[in-house]
Coordinates of C-alpha atoms in Angstrom, one line a residue:
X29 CA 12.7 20.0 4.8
X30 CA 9.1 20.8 4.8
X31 CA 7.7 19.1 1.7
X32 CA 4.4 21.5 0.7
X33 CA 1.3 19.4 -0.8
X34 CA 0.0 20.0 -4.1
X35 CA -3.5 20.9 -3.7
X36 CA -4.4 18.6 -6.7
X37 CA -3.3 15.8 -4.7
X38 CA -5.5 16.1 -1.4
X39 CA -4.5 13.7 1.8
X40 CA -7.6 12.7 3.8
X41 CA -6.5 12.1 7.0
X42 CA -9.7 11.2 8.8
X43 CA -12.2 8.8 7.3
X44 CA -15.7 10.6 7.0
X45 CA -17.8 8.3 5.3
X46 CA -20.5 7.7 7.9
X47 CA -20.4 10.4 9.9
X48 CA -20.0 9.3 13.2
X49 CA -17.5 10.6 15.9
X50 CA -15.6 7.4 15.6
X51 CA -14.7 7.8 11.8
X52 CA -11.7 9.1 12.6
X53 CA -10.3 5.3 14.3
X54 CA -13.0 3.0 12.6
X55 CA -15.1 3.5 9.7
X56 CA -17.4 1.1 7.3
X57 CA -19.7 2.2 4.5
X58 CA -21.0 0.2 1.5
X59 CA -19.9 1.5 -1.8
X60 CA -23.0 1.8 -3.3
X61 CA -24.7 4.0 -0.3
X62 CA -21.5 6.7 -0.7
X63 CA -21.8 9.4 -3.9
X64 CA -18.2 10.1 -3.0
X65 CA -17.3 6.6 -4.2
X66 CA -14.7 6.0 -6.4
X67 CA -12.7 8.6 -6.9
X68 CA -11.5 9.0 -9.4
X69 CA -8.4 11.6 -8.5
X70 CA -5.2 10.6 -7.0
X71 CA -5.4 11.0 -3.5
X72 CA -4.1 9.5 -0.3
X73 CA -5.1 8.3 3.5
X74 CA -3.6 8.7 6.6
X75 CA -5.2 5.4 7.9
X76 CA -5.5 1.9 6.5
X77 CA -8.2 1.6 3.5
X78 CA -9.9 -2.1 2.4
X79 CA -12.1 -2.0 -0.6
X80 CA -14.2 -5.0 -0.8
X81 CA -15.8 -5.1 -4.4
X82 CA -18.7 -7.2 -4.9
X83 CA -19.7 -5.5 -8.0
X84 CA -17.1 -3.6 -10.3
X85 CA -15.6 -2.9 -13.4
X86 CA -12.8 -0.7 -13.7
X87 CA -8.9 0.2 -13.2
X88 CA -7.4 0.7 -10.2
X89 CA -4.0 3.4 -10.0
X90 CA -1.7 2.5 -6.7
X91 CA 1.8 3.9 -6.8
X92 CA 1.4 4.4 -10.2
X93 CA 0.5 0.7 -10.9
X94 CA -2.7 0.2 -12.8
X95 CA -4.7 -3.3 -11.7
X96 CA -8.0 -4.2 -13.0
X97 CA -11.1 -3.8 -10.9
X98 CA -13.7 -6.3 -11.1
X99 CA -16.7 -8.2 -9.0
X100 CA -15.2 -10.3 -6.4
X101 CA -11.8 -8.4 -4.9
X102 CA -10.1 -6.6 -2.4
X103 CA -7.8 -3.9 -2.6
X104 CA -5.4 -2.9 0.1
X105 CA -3.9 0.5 0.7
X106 CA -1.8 1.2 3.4
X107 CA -1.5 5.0 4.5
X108 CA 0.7 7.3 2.7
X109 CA -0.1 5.5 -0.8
X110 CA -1.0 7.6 -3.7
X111 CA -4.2 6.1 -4.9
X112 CA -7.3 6.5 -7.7
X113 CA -9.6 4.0 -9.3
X114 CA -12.8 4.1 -11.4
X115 CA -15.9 1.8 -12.5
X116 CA -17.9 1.7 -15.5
X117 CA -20.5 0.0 -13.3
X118 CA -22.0 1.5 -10.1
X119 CA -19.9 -0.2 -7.6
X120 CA -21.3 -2.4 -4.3
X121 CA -19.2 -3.8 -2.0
X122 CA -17.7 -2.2 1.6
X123 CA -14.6 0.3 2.2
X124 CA -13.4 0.1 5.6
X125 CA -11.5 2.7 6.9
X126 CA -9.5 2.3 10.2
X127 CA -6.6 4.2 11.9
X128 CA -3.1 2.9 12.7
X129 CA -4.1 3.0 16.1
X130 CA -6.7 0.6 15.8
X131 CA -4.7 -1.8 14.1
X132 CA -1.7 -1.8 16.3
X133 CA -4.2 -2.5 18.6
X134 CA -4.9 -5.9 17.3
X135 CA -1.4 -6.5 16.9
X136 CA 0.5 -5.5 20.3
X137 CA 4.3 -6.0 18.7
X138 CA 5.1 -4.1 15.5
X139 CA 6.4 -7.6 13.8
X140 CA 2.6 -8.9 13.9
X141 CA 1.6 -6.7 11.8
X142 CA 4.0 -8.5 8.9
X143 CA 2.1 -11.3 8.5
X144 CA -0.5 -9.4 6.8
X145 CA 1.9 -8.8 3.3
X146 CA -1.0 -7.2 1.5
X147 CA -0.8 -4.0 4.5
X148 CA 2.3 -3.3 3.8
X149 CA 4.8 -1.3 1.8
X150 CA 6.8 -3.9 1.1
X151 CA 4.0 -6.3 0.1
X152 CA 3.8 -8.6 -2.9
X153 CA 0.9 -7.3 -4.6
X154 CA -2.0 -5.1 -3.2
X155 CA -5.0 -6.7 -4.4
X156 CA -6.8 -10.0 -4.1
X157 CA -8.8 -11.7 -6.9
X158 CA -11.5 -14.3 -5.2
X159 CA -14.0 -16.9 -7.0
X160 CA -17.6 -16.0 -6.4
X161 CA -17.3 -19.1 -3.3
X162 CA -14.8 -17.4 -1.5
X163 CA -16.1 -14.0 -1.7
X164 CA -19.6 -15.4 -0.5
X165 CA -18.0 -17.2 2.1
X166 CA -16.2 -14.2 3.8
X167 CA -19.1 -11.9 3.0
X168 CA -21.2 -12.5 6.5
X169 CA -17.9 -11.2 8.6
X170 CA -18.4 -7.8 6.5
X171 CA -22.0 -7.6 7.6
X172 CA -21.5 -8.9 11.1
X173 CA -19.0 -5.8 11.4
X174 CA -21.6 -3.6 9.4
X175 CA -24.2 -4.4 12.3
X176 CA -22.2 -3.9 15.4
X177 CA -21.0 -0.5 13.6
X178 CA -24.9 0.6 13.3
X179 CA -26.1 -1.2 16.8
X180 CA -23.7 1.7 18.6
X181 CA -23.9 -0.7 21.4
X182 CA -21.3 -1.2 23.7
X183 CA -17.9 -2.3 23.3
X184 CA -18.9 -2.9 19.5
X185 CA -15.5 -1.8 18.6
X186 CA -13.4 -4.4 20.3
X187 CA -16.0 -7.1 18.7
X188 CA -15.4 -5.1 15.4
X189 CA -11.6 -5.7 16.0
X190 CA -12.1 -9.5 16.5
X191 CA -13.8 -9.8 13.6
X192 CA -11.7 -7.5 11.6
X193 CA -8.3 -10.3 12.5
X194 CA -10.9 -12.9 11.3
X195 CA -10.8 -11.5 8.4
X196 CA -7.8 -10.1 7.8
X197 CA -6.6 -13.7 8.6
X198 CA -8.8 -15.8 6.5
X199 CA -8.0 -13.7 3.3
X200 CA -3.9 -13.7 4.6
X201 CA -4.8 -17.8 3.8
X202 CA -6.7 -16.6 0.5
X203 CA -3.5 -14.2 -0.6
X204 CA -1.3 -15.9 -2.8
X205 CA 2.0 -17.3 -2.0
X206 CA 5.2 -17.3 -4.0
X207 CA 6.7 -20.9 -4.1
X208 CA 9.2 -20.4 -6.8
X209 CA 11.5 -23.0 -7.8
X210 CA 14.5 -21.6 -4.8
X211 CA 12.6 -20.5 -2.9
X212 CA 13.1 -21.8 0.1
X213 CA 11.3 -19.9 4.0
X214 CA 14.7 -18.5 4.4
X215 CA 15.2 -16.8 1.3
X216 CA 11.7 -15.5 1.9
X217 CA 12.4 -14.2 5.2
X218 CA 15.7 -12.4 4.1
X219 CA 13.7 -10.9 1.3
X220 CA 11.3 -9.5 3.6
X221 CA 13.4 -8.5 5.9
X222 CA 15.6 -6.8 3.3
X223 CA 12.5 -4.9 1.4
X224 CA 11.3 -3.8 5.1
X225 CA 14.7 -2.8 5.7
X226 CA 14.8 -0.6 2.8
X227 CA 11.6 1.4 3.6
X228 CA 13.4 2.4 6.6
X229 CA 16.6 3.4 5.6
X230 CA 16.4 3.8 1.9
X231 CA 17.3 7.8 2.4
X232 CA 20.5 7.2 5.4
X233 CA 22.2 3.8 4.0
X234 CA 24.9 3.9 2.0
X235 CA 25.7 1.0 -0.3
X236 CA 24.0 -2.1 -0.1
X237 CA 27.0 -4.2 2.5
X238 CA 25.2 -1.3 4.9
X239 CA 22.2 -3.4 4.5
X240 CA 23.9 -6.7 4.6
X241 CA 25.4 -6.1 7.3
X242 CA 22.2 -4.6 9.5
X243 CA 20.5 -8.5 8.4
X244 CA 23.5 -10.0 9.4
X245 CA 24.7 -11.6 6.2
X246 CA 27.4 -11.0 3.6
X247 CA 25.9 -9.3 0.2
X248 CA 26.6 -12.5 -1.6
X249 CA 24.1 -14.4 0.1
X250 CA 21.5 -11.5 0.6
X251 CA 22.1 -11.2 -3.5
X252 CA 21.3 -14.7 -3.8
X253 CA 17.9 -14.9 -1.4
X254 CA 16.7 -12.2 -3.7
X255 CA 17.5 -13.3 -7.0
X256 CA 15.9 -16.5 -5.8
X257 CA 12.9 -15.1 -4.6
X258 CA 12.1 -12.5 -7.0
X259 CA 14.9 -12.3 -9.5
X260 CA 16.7 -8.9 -9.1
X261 CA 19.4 -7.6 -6.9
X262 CA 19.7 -6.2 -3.9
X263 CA 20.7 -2.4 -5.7
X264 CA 18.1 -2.6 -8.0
X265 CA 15.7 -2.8 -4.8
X266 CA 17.2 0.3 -3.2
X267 CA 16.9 1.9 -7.1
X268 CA 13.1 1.2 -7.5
X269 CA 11.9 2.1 -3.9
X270 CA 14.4 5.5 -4.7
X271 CA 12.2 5.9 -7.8
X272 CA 9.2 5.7 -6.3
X273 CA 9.5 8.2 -3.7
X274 CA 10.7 10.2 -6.7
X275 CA 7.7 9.8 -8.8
X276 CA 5.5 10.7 -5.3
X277 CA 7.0 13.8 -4.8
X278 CA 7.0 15.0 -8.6
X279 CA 3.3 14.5 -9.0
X280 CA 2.4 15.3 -5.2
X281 CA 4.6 18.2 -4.0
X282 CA 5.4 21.7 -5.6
X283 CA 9.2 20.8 -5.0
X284 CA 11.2 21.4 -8.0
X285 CA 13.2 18.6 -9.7
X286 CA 16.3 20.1 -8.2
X287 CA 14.6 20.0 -4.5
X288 CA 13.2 16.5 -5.5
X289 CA 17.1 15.2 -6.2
X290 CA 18.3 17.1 -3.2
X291 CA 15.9 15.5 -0.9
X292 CA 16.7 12.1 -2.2
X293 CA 20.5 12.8 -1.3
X294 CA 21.1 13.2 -5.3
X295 CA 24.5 15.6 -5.3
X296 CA 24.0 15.6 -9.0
X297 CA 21.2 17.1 -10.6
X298 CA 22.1 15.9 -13.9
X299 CA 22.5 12.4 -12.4
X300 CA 19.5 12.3 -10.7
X301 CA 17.7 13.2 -13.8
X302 CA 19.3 10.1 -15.9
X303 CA 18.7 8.0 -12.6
X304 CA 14.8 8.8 -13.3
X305 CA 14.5 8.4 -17.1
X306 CA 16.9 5.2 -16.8
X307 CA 13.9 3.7 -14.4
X308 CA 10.9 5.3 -16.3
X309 CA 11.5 6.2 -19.8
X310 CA 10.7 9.9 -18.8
X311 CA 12.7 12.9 -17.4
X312 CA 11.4 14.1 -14.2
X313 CA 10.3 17.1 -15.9
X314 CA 8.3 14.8 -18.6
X315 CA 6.8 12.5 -15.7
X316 CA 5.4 15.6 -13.5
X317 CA 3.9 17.4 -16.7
X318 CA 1.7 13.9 -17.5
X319 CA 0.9 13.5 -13.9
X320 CA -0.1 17.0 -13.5
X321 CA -2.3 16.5 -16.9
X322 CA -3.9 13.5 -15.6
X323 CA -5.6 15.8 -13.3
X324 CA -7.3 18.4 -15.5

């Protein structure tokens, strides 16, 4: 089914900031040189998008989870996310833009790329709080890229790449890890693989032994991992990921409520919308009306 965008909802899918041929694989602006920075709208990126605030103060809307923006953080947004933020203060800092193609580039096999949590769908959190030393310290590899980008001398890409996995890497060490009382690396690694499971085959498995079964274990012990490692079940994973493509498609699509639970393999209307108000306290109905008020 072809799912039509709501033109409320716009998808960039080439970074423009700085105007140069390349900003459609690799782009880096400061905040504070760009009028078109925040914005304010929901909106979403065909590419991966790091904002790295200096100076802020403000909320941040990802997936229809608000975070607070201030000085001092990082914000990751992979492509496809619905996205806004705002800030009461004119913000300074650095977006970089960059393509998937650039990144798999860095990271030859498709598993790499997992080691990054915060650049991923099935990450932990999307944002990164620093202390004023660490955001100092990590600063300089921001510029360095910044003056390779504005040199435009040779091969300044593949040294923007290298220093791009510097510091990718150094704030993967900065990104906080869960060590819950349980949780041991292999509960971890099941849980991973489970949640990156799920984005791919949230819409074509069946119950949740269809998942246990692709991992290799019984349901009992993927049950276990996750109530270890974040305290819910393996259904109610399937249920939220469900709900969130739900909420995307209500607030960015003209599809009905009736296309919406048809393209979500919902038989049952009427079951469909209890699913959604179970999960969100709203009908479906309800939730598309404030979303499409947010935007006037």
């Amino acid at each position: 089914m072809t799912v039509p965008m709501a033109p409320d909802f716009p998808v960039f899918d080439r970074s423009h900031f700085s105007g140069e041929a390349t900003a459609s694989y690799f782009d880096l602006v400061r905040l504070q040189d760009n009028p078109e920075i925040p914005r304010a709208f929901p909106h979403r990126h065909n590419y991966y998008h790091l904002l790295w605030m200096t100076e802020a103060a403000g909320t941040h809307m990802l997936d229809f989870e608000s975070f607070p923006v201030r000085s001092n953080t990082v914000f990751f947004v992979s492509p496809g996310q619905l996205h806004a933020w705002n800030s009461t203060v004119r913000p300074k800092g650095y977006v970089i833009n960059f393509s998937t193609e650039f990144f798999v580039q860095m990271f030859p096999r498709s598993d790499d790329i997992a080691q990054f949590p915060f650049f991923h769908i099935a990450r932990d959190t999307p944002v990164l709080y620093m202390d004023q030393a660490q955001h100092d310290q990590l600063l300089p590899l921001l510029v360095e890229m910044e003056n390779e980008v504005l040199s435009r001398g040779d091969g300044r890409l593949d040294i923007v790449r290298s220093y791009l996995l510097v510091l990718l890497t150094r704030l993967r060490r900065l990104y906080p890890e869960r060590h819950a009382e349980g949780m041991s690396p292999q509960n971890y690694s099941l849980t991973k693989r489970y949640k990156l499971l799920i984005e791919q085959h949230y819409l074509d498995f069946g119950p949740v032994r269809d998942y246990a079964e692709k991992l290799h274990v019984t349901e009992r012990q993927l049950n276990d991992a996750l109530k270890r490692t974040l305290g819910k079940t393996a259904g109610q994973l399937v249920q939220e990921r469900m709900v969130l493509e739900a909420k995307r498609l209500l607030s960015n699509t003209d599809l009905s409520v009736a296309e919406i639970a048809y393209q979500l393999n919902f038989e049952d209307f009427a079951y469909f919308c209890r699913f959604f108000k179970k999960h969100t306290q709203f009908t479906p109905g309800e939730f598309k009306k404030r979303m499409s008020d947010a935007t006037k």
